[in-house]
PDB file of C-alpha atoms (C1' of nucleotides) in Angstrom:
ATOM      1  CA  MET A   1      62.432 -13.951 -79.183  1.00  0.00           C
ATOM      2  CA  PRO A   2      59.538 -15.924 -77.131  1.00  0.00           C
ATOM      3  CA  GLU A   3      57.001 -13.199 -76.142  1.00  0.00           C
ATOM      4  CA  LEU A   4      53.743 -13.926 -74.379  1.00  0.00           C
ATOM      5  CA  PRO A   5      52.276 -15.389 -77.264  1.00  0.00           C
ATOM      6  CA  GLU A   6      54.909 -17.857 -78.223  1.00  0.00           C
ATOM      7  CA  VAL A   7      55.410 -18.891 -74.232  1.00  0.00           C
ATOM      8  CA  GLU A   8      51.855 -19.292 -73.997  1.00  0.00           C
ATOM      9  CA  THR A   9      51.727 -21.789 -77.213  1.00  0.00           C
ATOM     10  CA  ILE A  10      54.534 -23.766 -75.705  1.00  0.00           C
ATOM     11  CA  VAL A  11      52.621 -24.200 -72.389  1.00  0.00           C
ATOM     12  CA  ARG A  12      49.562 -25.375 -74.467  1.00  0.00           C
ATOM     13  CA  GLY A  13      51.705 -27.643 -76.459  1.00  0.00           C
ATOM     14  CA  ILE A  14      53.637 -29.341 -73.375  1.00  0.00           C
ATOM     15  CA  LYS A  15      50.894 -28.805 -70.213  1.00  0.00           C
ATOM     16  CA  ALA A  16      48.722 -32.167 -70.690  1.00  0.00           C
ATOM     17  CA  GLU A  17      51.833 -34.563 -71.254  1.00  0.00           C
ATOM     18  CA  LEU A  18      53.468 -33.026 -67.744  1.00  0.00           C
ATOM     19  CA  ILE A  19      50.943 -32.981 -65.336  1.00  0.00           C
ATOM     20  CA  GLY A  20      50.776 -35.768 -63.016  1.00  0.00           C
ATOM     21  CA  LYS A  21      54.261 -37.100 -64.086  1.00  0.00           C
ATOM     22  CA  ALA A  22      57.156 -37.332 -61.672  1.00  0.00           C
ATOM     23  CA  ILE A  23      60.617 -35.747 -61.789  1.00  0.00           C
ATOM     24  CA  LEU A  24      63.326 -38.701 -61.500  1.00  0.00           C
ATOM     25  CA  SER A  25      66.694 -36.438 -61.659  1.00  0.00           C
ATOM     26  CA  ALA A  26      67.974 -33.377 -63.230  1.00  0.00           C
ATOM     27  CA  ASP A  27      71.074 -32.562 -65.449  1.00  0.00           C
ATOM     28  CA  LEU A  28      72.204 -29.438 -65.904  1.00  0.00           C
ATOM     29  CA  PHE A  29      75.048 -28.504 -68.283  1.00  0.00           C
ATOM     30  CA  TRP A  30      75.630 -24.912 -67.716  1.00  0.00           C
ATOM     31  CA  ALA A  31      75.442 -23.777 -64.230  1.00  0.00           C
ATOM     32  CA  ARG A  32      74.444 -20.329 -64.527  1.00  0.00           C
ATOM     33  CA  THR A  33      71.183 -21.428 -66.176  1.00  0.00           C
ATOM     34  CA  LEU A  34      70.239 -21.821 -62.637  1.00  0.00           C
ATOM     35  CA  ALA A  35      69.685 -18.301 -61.197  1.00  0.00           C
ATOM     36  CA  THR A  36      68.916 -19.946 -57.688  1.00  0.00           C
ATOM     37  CA  PRO A  37      69.599 -22.279 -55.586  1.00  0.00           C
ATOM     38  CA  SER A  38      72.851 -23.957 -55.442  1.00  0.00           C
ATOM     39  CA  SER A  39      73.185 -26.978 -58.519  1.00  0.00           C
ATOM     40  CA  LYS A  40      73.609 -29.396 -55.515  1.00  0.00           C
ATOM     41  CA  LYS A  41      70.715 -28.240 -53.600  1.00  0.00           C
ATOM     42  CA  PHE A  42      68.437 -28.294 -56.565  1.00  0.00           C
ATOM     43  CA  LYS A  43      69.352 -32.000 -57.765  1.00  0.00           C
ATOM     44  CA  GLU A  44      68.322 -33.069 -54.267  1.00  0.00           C
ATOM     45  CA  GLN A  45      65.175 -31.160 -53.919  1.00  0.00           C
ATOM     46  CA  VAL A  46      63.751 -31.549 -57.400  1.00  0.00           C
ATOM     47  CA  GLN A  47      64.163 -35.267 -57.225  1.00  0.00           C
ATOM     48  CA  GLY A  48      60.658 -36.783 -56.836  1.00  0.00           C
ATOM     49  CA  GLN A  49      58.753 -33.646 -57.328  1.00  0.00           C
ATOM     50  CA  LYS A  50      55.760 -34.051 -59.156  1.00  0.00           C
ATOM     51  CA  ILE A  51      54.450 -31.569 -61.658  1.00  0.00           C
ATOM     52  CA  LYS A  52      51.096 -30.396 -60.330  1.00  0.00           C
ATOM     53  CA  ASP A  53      50.479 -27.777 -63.354  1.00  0.00           C
ATOM     54  CA  VAL A  54      52.125 -25.616 -65.799  1.00  0.00           C
ATOM     55  CA  ILE A  55      51.188 -22.033 -66.132  1.00  0.00           C
ATOM     56  CA  ARG A  56      52.515 -18.606 -67.869  1.00  0.00           C
ATOM     57  CA  ARG A  57      53.197 -15.487 -66.053  1.00  0.00           C
ATOM     58  CA  ALA A  58      54.208 -13.108 -68.847  1.00  0.00           C
ATOM     59  CA  LYS A  59      57.127 -14.390 -70.352  1.00  0.00           C
ATOM     60  CA  TYR A  60      57.988 -16.970 -67.694  1.00  0.00           C
ATOM     61  CA  LEU A  61      57.089 -20.767 -67.681  1.00  0.00           C
ATOM     62  CA  ASP A  62      55.557 -21.947 -64.196  1.00  0.00           C
ATOM     63  CA  PHE A  63      55.955 -25.462 -63.481  1.00  0.00           C
ATOM     64  CA  VAL A  64      53.811 -25.685 -60.174  1.00  0.00           C
ATOM     65  CA  LEU A  65      55.558 -29.152 -58.410  1.00  0.00           C
ATOM     66  CA  SER A  66      54.416 -30.869 -55.318  1.00  0.00           C
ATOM     67  CA  ASP A  67      56.355 -28.306 -52.938  1.00  0.00           C
ATOM     68  CA  PHE A  68      58.230 -26.026 -55.243  1.00  0.00           C
ATOM     69  CA  HIS A  69      57.921 -23.862 -58.479  1.00  0.00           C
ATOM     70  CA  LEU A  70      60.325 -24.484 -61.386  1.00  0.00           C
ATOM     71  CA  LEU A  71      60.272 -21.048 -63.109  1.00  0.00           C
ATOM     72  CA  ILE A  72      62.096 -20.876 -66.728  1.00  0.00           C
ATOM     73  CA  HIS A  73      62.567 -17.617 -68.623  1.00  0.00           C
ATOM     74  CA  LEU A  74      63.446 -18.492 -72.220  1.00  0.00           C
ATOM     75  CA  ARG A  75      64.723 -14.830 -73.120  1.00  0.00           C
ATOM     76  CA  MET A  76      65.736 -14.637 -76.740  1.00  0.00           C
ATOM     77  CA  SER A  77      66.943 -17.899 -77.995  1.00  0.00           C
ATOM     78  CA  GLY A  78      65.414 -20.428 -75.199  1.00  0.00           C
ATOM     79  CA  ASP A  79      62.875 -23.401 -76.055  1.00  0.00           C
ATOM     80  CA  ILE A  80      61.561 -25.903 -74.107  1.00  0.00           C
ATOM     81  CA  MET A  81      60.696 -29.483 -75.756  1.00  0.00           C
ATOM     82  CA  ILE A  82      59.588 -33.258 -74.210  1.00  0.00           C
ATOM     83  CA  ARG A  83      61.733 -35.918 -76.062  1.00  0.00           C
ATOM     84  CA  GLN A  84      61.785 -39.783 -75.584  1.00  0.00           C
ATOM     85  CA  SER A  85      64.153 -40.979 -72.868  1.00  0.00           C
ATOM     86  CA  LYS A  86      66.030 -42.764 -75.400  1.00  0.00           C
ATOM     87  CA  THR A  87      67.082 -39.745 -77.346  1.00  0.00           C
ATOM     88  CA  GLU A  88      70.128 -38.081 -77.459  1.00  0.00           C
ATOM     89  CA  PRO A  89      70.291 -34.674 -75.801  1.00  0.00           C
ATOM     90  CA  GLU A  90      71.118 -31.866 -78.122  1.00  0.00           C
ATOM     91  CA  LYS A  91      73.657 -29.269 -78.634  1.00  0.00           C
ATOM     92  CA  HIS A  92      72.815 -26.013 -76.399  1.00  0.00           C
ATOM     93  CA  ASP A  93      70.240 -28.438 -73.925  1.00  0.00           C
ATOM     94  CA  ARG A  94      71.307 -26.365 -70.583  1.00  0.00           C
ATOM     95  CA  LEU A  95      68.853 -28.527 -68.269  1.00  0.00           C
ATOM     96  CA  LEU A  96      66.673 -31.919 -68.644  1.00  0.00           C
ATOM     97  CA  LEU A  97      64.366 -32.932 -66.022  1.00  0.00           C
ATOM     98  CA  HIS A  98      63.984 -36.694 -66.525  1.00  0.00           C
ATOM     99  CA  LEU A  99      60.304 -37.996 -66.055  1.00  0.00           C
ATOM    100  CA  SER A 100      58.521 -41.121 -64.957  1.00  0.00           C
ATOM    101  CA  ASN A 101      56.801 -41.462 -68.242  1.00  0.00           C
ATOM    102  CA  ARG A 102      60.289 -42.455 -70.289  1.00  0.00           C
ATOM    103  CA  LYS A 103      60.580 -39.169 -71.290  1.00  0.00           C
ATOM    104  CA  TYR A 104      62.813 -36.103 -70.361  1.00  0.00           C
ATOM    105  CA  LEU A 105      62.081 -32.094 -70.542  1.00  0.00           C
ATOM    106  CA  ALA A 106      65.116 -30.217 -72.029  1.00  0.00           C
ATOM    107  CA  PHE A 107      65.600 -26.634 -71.892  1.00  0.00           C
ATOM    108  CA  ASN A 108      67.768 -25.697 -74.825  1.00  0.00           C
ATOM    109  CA  ASP A 109      69.171 -22.489 -75.078  1.00  0.00           C
ATOM    110  CA  THR A 110      71.654 -21.358 -77.982  1.00  0.00           C
ATOM    111  CA  ARG A 111      72.844 -18.043 -76.379  1.00  0.00           C
ATOM    112  CA  LYS A 112      72.652 -19.127 -72.568  1.00  0.00           C
ATOM    113  CA  PHE A 113      70.608 -15.922 -71.609  1.00  0.00           C
ATOM    114  CA  GLY A 114      67.698 -18.293 -70.423  1.00  0.00           C
ATOM    115  CA  ARG A 115      67.520 -18.589 -66.617  1.00  0.00           C
ATOM    116  CA  VAL A 116      65.809 -21.250 -64.194  1.00  0.00           C
ATOM    117  CA  TRP A 117      64.527 -20.411 -60.516  1.00  0.00           C
ATOM    118  CA  PHE A 118      63.500 -23.174 -58.204  1.00  0.00           C
ATOM    119  CA  THR A 119      61.741 -21.651 -55.171  1.00  0.00           C
ATOM    120  CA  LYS A 120      58.787 -22.493 -53.000  1.00  0.00           C
ATOM    121  CA  ASP A 121      57.794 -18.641 -53.304  1.00  0.00           C
ATOM    122  CA  PRO A 122      57.380 -17.727 -57.011  1.00  0.00           C
ATOM    123  CA  GLU A 123      56.441 -14.292 -56.041  1.00  0.00           C
ATOM    124  CA  SER A 124      59.922 -13.417 -55.102  1.00  0.00           C
ATOM    125  CA  VAL A 125      60.791 -13.692 -58.955  1.00  0.00           C
ATOM    126  CA  LEU A 126      57.631 -12.632 -60.135  1.00  0.00           C
ATOM    127  CA  ALA A 127      56.689  -9.826 -57.662  1.00  0.00           C
ATOM    128  CA  LYS A 128      57.668  -7.058 -60.046  1.00  0.00           C
ATOM    129  CA  LEU A 129      55.702  -7.913 -63.123  1.00  0.00           C
ATOM    130  CA  GLY A 130      52.772  -5.386 -64.115  1.00  0.00           C
ATOM    131  CA  PRO A 131      49.814  -6.529 -64.933  1.00  0.00           C
ATOM    132  CA  GLU A 132      48.737  -9.565 -67.655  1.00  0.00           C
ATOM    133  CA  PRO A 133      47.650  -7.600 -70.585  1.00  0.00           C
ATOM    134  CA  LEU A 134      44.620 -10.468 -71.461  1.00  0.00           C
ATOM    135  CA  GLU A 135      43.195  -9.869 -68.013  1.00  0.00           C
ATOM    136  CA  SER A 136      40.242  -8.279 -66.548  1.00  0.00           C
ATOM    137  CA  GLY A 137      42.218  -5.883 -65.043  1.00  0.00           C
ATOM    138  CA  PHE A 138      43.881  -4.173 -67.972  1.00  0.00           C
ATOM    139  CA  THR A 139      41.092  -1.792 -69.021  1.00  0.00           C
ATOM    140  CA  SER A 140      41.662   1.522 -71.381  1.00  0.00           C
ATOM    141  CA  LYS A 141      40.990   3.302 -67.804  1.00  0.00           C
ATOM    142  CA  TRP A 142      43.760   1.478 -66.185  1.00  0.00           C
ATOM    143  CA  LEU A 143      45.886   2.036 -69.013  1.00  0.00           C
ATOM    144  CA  PHE A 144      44.979   5.879 -69.580  1.00  0.00           C
ATOM    145  CA  GLU A 145      45.622   6.436 -65.746  1.00  0.00           C
ATOM    146  CA  ASN A 146      49.279   4.491 -65.715  1.00  0.00           C
ATOM    147  CA  LEU A 147      50.576   6.257 -68.988  1.00  0.00           C
ATOM    148  CA  GLY A 148      49.594   9.518 -67.426  1.00  0.00           C
ATOM    149  CA  LYS A 149      51.559   8.824 -64.393  1.00  0.00           C
ATOM    150  CA  ARG A 150      54.606   8.350 -66.168  1.00  0.00           C
ATOM    151  CA  LYS A 151      56.733  10.727 -68.951  1.00  0.00           C
ATOM    152  CA  ARG A 152      58.241   7.927 -70.880  1.00  0.00           C
ATOM    153  CA  GLN A 153      58.569   7.148 -74.761  1.00  0.00           C
ATOM    154  CA  LEU A 154      55.910   4.424 -75.376  1.00  0.00           C
ATOM    155  CA  LYS A 155      57.523   1.896 -76.937  1.00  0.00           C
ATOM    156  CA  PRO A 156      60.164   1.502 -73.976  1.00  0.00           C
ATOM    157  CA  LEU A 157      57.507   2.003 -71.423  1.00  0.00           C
ATOM    158  CA  LEU A 158      55.405  -0.842 -73.137  1.00  0.00           C
ATOM    159  CA  LEU A 159      58.680  -2.951 -72.995  1.00  0.00           C
ATOM    160  CA  ASP A 160      58.936  -2.690 -69.125  1.00  0.00           C
ATOM    161  CA  GLN A 161      57.579  -5.808 -67.790  1.00  0.00           C
ATOM    162  CA  ALA A 162      56.999  -3.547 -64.631  1.00  0.00           C
ATOM    163  CA  PHE A 163      54.450  -1.833 -66.428  1.00  0.00           C
ATOM    164  CA  ILE A 164      52.751  -4.302 -68.751  1.00  0.00           C
ATOM    165  CA  ALA A 165      54.126  -7.801 -68.602  1.00  0.00           C
ATOM    166  CA  GLY A 166      54.634 -10.080 -71.703  1.00  0.00           C
ATOM    167  CA  LEU A 167      55.218  -7.759 -74.518  1.00  0.00           C
ATOM    168  CA  GLY A 168      58.389  -7.934 -76.364  1.00  0.00           C
ATOM    169  CA  ASN A 169      60.005  -5.805 -79.148  1.00  0.00           C
ATOM    170  CA  ILE A 170      57.853  -7.480 -82.310  1.00  0.00           C
ATOM    171  CA  TYR A 171      54.647  -7.221 -80.338  1.00  0.00           C
ATOM    172  CA  THR A 172      55.381  -3.698 -79.064  1.00  0.00           C
ATOM    173  CA  ASP A 173      55.691  -2.337 -82.771  1.00  0.00           C
ATOM    174  CA  GLU A 174      52.828  -4.483 -84.138  1.00  0.00           C
ATOM    175  CA  CYS A 175      50.602  -2.837 -81.143  1.00  0.00           C
ATOM    176  CA  LEU A 176      51.720   0.640 -81.539  1.00  0.00           C
ATOM    177  CA  HIS A 177      51.368   0.550 -85.783  1.00  0.00           C
ATOM    178  CA  MET A 178      47.796  -1.112 -84.764  1.00  0.00           C
ATOM    179  CA  ALA A 179      46.940   1.943 -82.429  1.00  0.00           C
ATOM    180  CA  LYS A 180      48.515   4.487 -84.450  1.00  0.00           C
ATOM    181  CA  LEU A 181      50.786   5.437 -82.101  1.00  0.00           C
ATOM    182  CA  HIS A 182      54.425   6.511 -82.595  1.00  0.00           C
ATOM    183  CA  PRO A 183      57.045   4.601 -80.571  1.00  0.00           C
ATOM    184  CA  LEU A 184      58.390   7.953 -79.565  1.00  0.00           C
ATOM    185  CA  ALA A 185      55.364   9.732 -78.637  1.00  0.00           C
ATOM    186  CA  VAL A 186      55.468  10.581 -74.458  1.00  0.00           C
ATOM    187  CA  SER A 187      52.987   8.403 -72.177  1.00  0.00           C
ATOM    188  CA  ASN A 188      51.246  11.339 -70.625  1.00  0.00           C
ATOM    189  CA  ASP A 189      50.585  12.812 -74.070  1.00  0.00           C
ATOM    190  CA  VAL A 190      48.488   9.997 -74.754  1.00  0.00           C
ATOM    191  CA  THR A 191      44.673  11.069 -74.507  1.00  0.00           C
ATOM    192  CA  GLN A 192      41.638   8.836 -73.348  1.00  0.00           C
ATOM    193  CA  LYS A 193      40.757   7.802 -77.157  1.00  0.00           C
ATOM    194  CA  GLN A 194      44.295   6.727 -78.062  1.00  0.00           C
ATOM    195  CA  SER A 195      44.734   4.805 -74.397  1.00  0.00           C
ATOM    196  CA  GLU A 196      41.383   2.811 -75.830  1.00  0.00           C
ATOM    197  CA  ALA A 197      42.776   2.369 -79.054  1.00  0.00           C
ATOM    198  CA  LEU A 198      46.156   0.833 -77.655  1.00  0.00           C
ATOM    199  CA  ARG A 199      44.556  -1.336 -75.317  1.00  0.00           C
ATOM    200  CA  GLU A 200      42.510  -2.814 -77.898  1.00  0.00           C
ATOM    201  CA  ALA A 201      45.600  -3.065 -80.117  1.00  0.00           C
ATOM    202  CA  ILE A 202      47.610  -4.661 -77.550  1.00  0.00           C
ATOM    203  CA  GLN A 203      44.676  -7.316 -76.516  1.00  0.00           C
ATOM    204  CA  SER A 204      43.784  -8.060 -80.558  1.00  0.00           C
ATOM    205  CA  VAL A 205      47.855  -8.302 -81.733  1.00  0.00           C
ATOM    206  CA  LEU A 206      48.296 -10.748 -78.541  1.00  0.00           C
ATOM    207  CA  LYS A 207      45.347 -12.528 -79.461  1.00  0.00           C
ATOM    208  CA  GLU A 208      46.010 -13.030 -82.902  1.00  0.00           C
ATOM    209  CA  GLY A 209      49.372 -13.989 -82.179  1.00  0.00           C
ATOM    210  CA  ILE A 210      48.284 -16.838 -79.680  1.00  0.00           C
ATOM    211  CA  ARG A 211      45.707 -18.078 -82.688  1.00  0.00           C
ATOM    212  CA  ARG A 212      48.507 -18.367 -84.986  1.00  0.00           C
ATOM    213  CA  ASN A 213      50.733 -20.151 -82.135  1.00  0.00           C
ATOM    214  CA  GLY A 214      53.254 -17.744 -81.968  1.00  0.00           C
ATOM    215  CA  ALA A 215      56.195 -16.393 -84.783  1.00  0.00           C
ATOM    216  CA  SER A 216      58.262 -18.370 -85.668  1.00  0.00           C
ATOM    217  CA  ILE A 217      61.746 -16.417 -86.152  1.00  0.00           C
ATOM    218  CA  ASP A 218      65.531 -16.124 -84.831  1.00  0.00           C
ATOM    219  CA  ARG A 219      65.496 -20.030 -85.651  1.00  0.00           C
ATOM    220  CA  VAL A 220      63.402 -20.782 -82.791  1.00  0.00           C
ATOM    221  CA  TYR A 221      60.711 -22.558 -84.760  1.00  0.00           C
ATOM    222  CA  ARG A 222      57.722 -23.858 -82.688  1.00  0.00           C
ATOM    223  CA  GLY A 223      55.475 -24.173 -85.539  1.00  0.00           C
ATOM    224  CA  GLY A 224      53.633 -20.716 -85.445  1.00  0.00           C
ATOM    225  CA  ASP A 225      53.217 -18.665 -88.471  1.00  0.00           C
ATOM    226  CA  TYR A 226      52.640 -15.224 -87.178  1.00  0.00           C
ATOM    227  CA  GLN A 227      55.521 -13.770 -88.846  1.00  0.00           C
ATOM    228  CA  ASN A 228      53.828 -14.038 -92.178  1.00  0.00           C
ATOM    229  CA  TYR A 229      51.299 -11.350 -90.703  1.00  0.00           C
ATOM    230  CA  PHE A 230      53.387  -8.896 -89.296  1.00  0.00           C
ATOM    231  CA  ARG A 231      52.361  -5.524 -90.498  1.00  0.00           C
ATOM    232  CA  VAL A 232      55.464  -3.501 -89.660  1.00  0.00           C
ATOM    233  CA  TYR A 233      57.975  -5.907 -87.772  1.00  0.00           C
ATOM    234  CA  ASP A 234      61.073  -6.903 -90.106  1.00  0.00           C
ATOM    235  CA  ARG A 235      58.996  -5.063 -93.104  1.00  0.00           C
ATOM    236  CA  ALA A 236      61.187  -1.893 -93.326  1.00  0.00           C
ATOM    237  CA  GLY A 237      61.118  -0.680 -96.961  1.00  0.00           C
ATOM    238  CA  LYS A 238      58.074  -2.727 -97.697  1.00  0.00           C
ATOM    239  CA  PRO A 239      54.499  -0.711 -98.234  1.00  0.00           C
ATOM    240  CA  CYS A 240      52.423  -0.445 -95.429  1.00  0.00           C
ATOM    241  CA  LEU A 241      49.185  -2.295 -95.362  1.00  0.00           C
ATOM    242  CA  VAL A 242      47.191   0.304 -94.088  1.00  0.00           C
ATOM    243  CA  CYS A 243      48.424   3.385 -96.447  1.00  0.00           C
ATOM    244  CA  GLY A 244      50.769   1.988 -98.594  1.00  0.00           C
ATOM    245  CA  ALA A 245      53.747   4.386 -97.184  1.00  0.00           C
ATOM    246  CA  GLU A 246      57.331   2.731 -96.603  1.00  0.00           C
ATOM    247  CA  ILE A 247      57.606   1.129 -93.520  1.00  0.00           C
ATOM    248  CA  GLN A 248      60.698   2.677 -92.079  1.00  0.00           C
ATOM    249  CA  LYS A 249      63.197   1.200 -89.195  1.00  0.00           C
ATOM    250  CA  LEU A 250      64.796   3.139 -86.336  1.00  0.00           C
ATOM    251  CA  THR A 251      66.166   2.775 -82.923  1.00  0.00           C
ATOM    252  CA  VAL A 252      64.276   3.417 -79.810  1.00  0.00           C
ATOM    253  CA  GLY A 253      65.329   2.400 -76.662  1.00  0.00           C
ATOM    254  CA  GLN A 254      68.536   0.435 -78.358  1.00  0.00           C
ATOM    255  CA  ARG A 255      65.957  -1.470 -80.010  1.00  0.00           C
ATOM    256  CA  GLY A 256      64.978  -2.251 -83.396  1.00  0.00           C
ATOM    257  CA  THR A 257      61.835  -0.461 -84.174  1.00  0.00           C
ATOM    258  CA  HIS A 258      59.289  -0.432 -87.153  1.00  0.00           C
ATOM    259  CA  VAL A 259      57.101   2.420 -87.963  1.00  0.00           C
ATOM    260  CA  CYS A 260      55.090   3.559 -90.959  1.00  0.00           C
ATOM    261  CA  PRO A 261      55.426   7.572 -90.866  1.00  0.00           C
ATOM    262  CA  LYS A 262      52.243   8.087 -92.280  1.00  0.00           C
ATOM    263  CA  CYS A 263      49.895   6.036 -89.818  1.00  0.00           C
ATOM    264  CA  GLN A 264      52.439   6.926 -86.824  1.00  0.00           C
ATOM    265  CA  ARG A 265      52.975  10.608 -86.895  1.00  0.00           C
ATOM    266  CA  LEU A 266      54.992  12.254 -83.899  1.00  0.00           C
ATOM    267  CA  ARG A 267      52.439  14.745 -82.386  1.00  0.00           C
TER     268      ARG A 267
ATOM    269  C1'  DA B   1      62.708   9.497 -63.066  1.00  0.00           C
ATOM    270  C1'  DG B   2      64.274   8.848 -67.403  1.00  0.00           C
ATOM    271  C1'  DG B   3      67.289   7.349 -70.789  1.00  0.00           C
ATOM    272  C1'  DG B   4      71.525   5.806 -72.489  1.00  0.00           C
ATOM    273  C1'  DA B   5      75.471   2.354 -72.452  1.00  0.00           C
ATOM    274  C1'  DA B   6      77.049  -1.792 -71.632  1.00  0.00           C
ATOM    275  C1'  DA B   7      76.851  -6.678 -70.066  1.00  0.00           C
ATOM    276  C1'  DC B   8      75.516 -11.220 -71.049  1.00  0.00           C
ATOM    277  C1'  DC B   9      75.888 -14.697 -75.582  1.00  0.00           C
ATOM    278  C1'  DC B  10      75.831 -17.039 -80.023  1.00  0.00           C
ATOM    279  C1'  DG B  11      75.233 -17.629 -84.721  1.00  0.00           C
ATOM    280  C1'  DA B  12      74.131 -15.839 -89.235  1.00  0.00           C
ATOM    281  C1'  DA B  13      74.551 -12.466 -92.073  1.00  0.00           C
ATOM    282  C1'  DC B  14      77.964  -9.262 -94.060  1.00  0.00           C
ATOM    283  C1'  DG B  15      81.910  -7.085 -96.017  1.00  0.00           C
ATOM    284  C1'  DC B  16      86.093  -7.601 -97.774  1.00  0.00           C
TER     285       DC B  16
ATOM    286  C1'  DT C   1      87.045 -19.501 -99.610  1.00  0.00           C
ATOM    287  C1'  DG C   2      88.008 -17.483 -95.441  1.00  0.00           C
ATOM    288  C1'  DC C   3      88.640 -14.381 -92.820  1.00  0.00           C
ATOM    289  C1'  DG C   4      86.866 -10.536 -89.548  1.00  0.00           C
ATOM    290  C1'  DT C   5      83.219  -7.498 -87.931  1.00  0.00           C
ATOM    291  C1'  DT C   6      78.294  -6.477 -86.974  1.00  0.00           C
ATOM    292  C1'  DC C   7      74.015  -7.478 -85.596  1.00  0.00           C
ATOM    293  C1'  DG C   8      69.755  -8.773 -82.887  1.00  0.00           C
ATOM    294  C1'  DG C   9      67.078  -9.933 -78.780  1.00  0.00           C
ATOM    295  C1'  DG C  10      65.316  -9.611 -73.380  1.00  0.00           C
ATOM    296  C1'  DT C  11      66.654  -7.933 -68.956  1.00  0.00           C
ATOM    297  C1'  DT C  12      69.629  -6.364 -65.794  1.00  0.00           C
ATOM    298  C1'  DT C  13      72.916  -2.890 -63.948  1.00  0.00           C
ATOM    299  C1'  DC C  14      75.293   1.168 -64.158  1.00  0.00           C
ATOM    300  C1'  DC C  15      75.774   5.910 -65.034  1.00  0.00           C
ATOM    301  C1'  DC C  16      74.572  10.713 -66.076  1.00  0.00           C
TER     302       DC C  16
END
DNA sequence: AGGGAAACCCGAACGC
DNA sequence: TGCGTTCGGGTTTCCC
């Protein structure tokens, strides 16, 4: 569930408390959480590392340490929290980092899909990612040209992190609705004008998500309330807020997909 | 190259 | 009430 706005919200929430603190030790409760390196090597090398910065890249959290980067991908059910060191760990905690300020950072992940990388070269993990949709390089010109290079259904293409980095199932449905594009429309049929509408929709939906501190669904609560402002996601059978037609749910690329049949015509 | 399916997981929600 | 089944969500991998 955590998509770009949710990860951004998490980073903003924990950053100030972590910068400058040292990592005293690490507990790993489920070996496969650590994608790389080995658990032994990780525990040795993470000890004494200082947290220089916490940044978001796509849906990854990047803890910039003295000599390494600790990257966390939350996938669907992952969450990050900071607790007082006297507080007991919770069910589904996968990784704890004990800090020099009598607190610890917990990576909690019910469904065990989330992964952690500990590396000197973050690009070894992040290199495949496409552009950040909220950065200046993401223009309608870029979008139009790159949609034209591909011949793919729009929804799976927007979900492809190598194409654009950060959109997930919720925000993709919202973006396509706002841009009045059908999820099954083919990318190289999208006109210049529609590309501009899509760029605008992607940026405004993501910014709205961030402004509302993300969406709190799937029991991964972060205090955000964007779920109360969904236009199509999870609104099957309800009226479109633009035209009143009934929102439909279909499956596109194996993903639950919500569309307004009137606003989002297929060609 | 693109698309479908399966795999990874668990708990909630549903059906009986 | 208590069972068994289905579903969903992000990503990778495999197959056609």
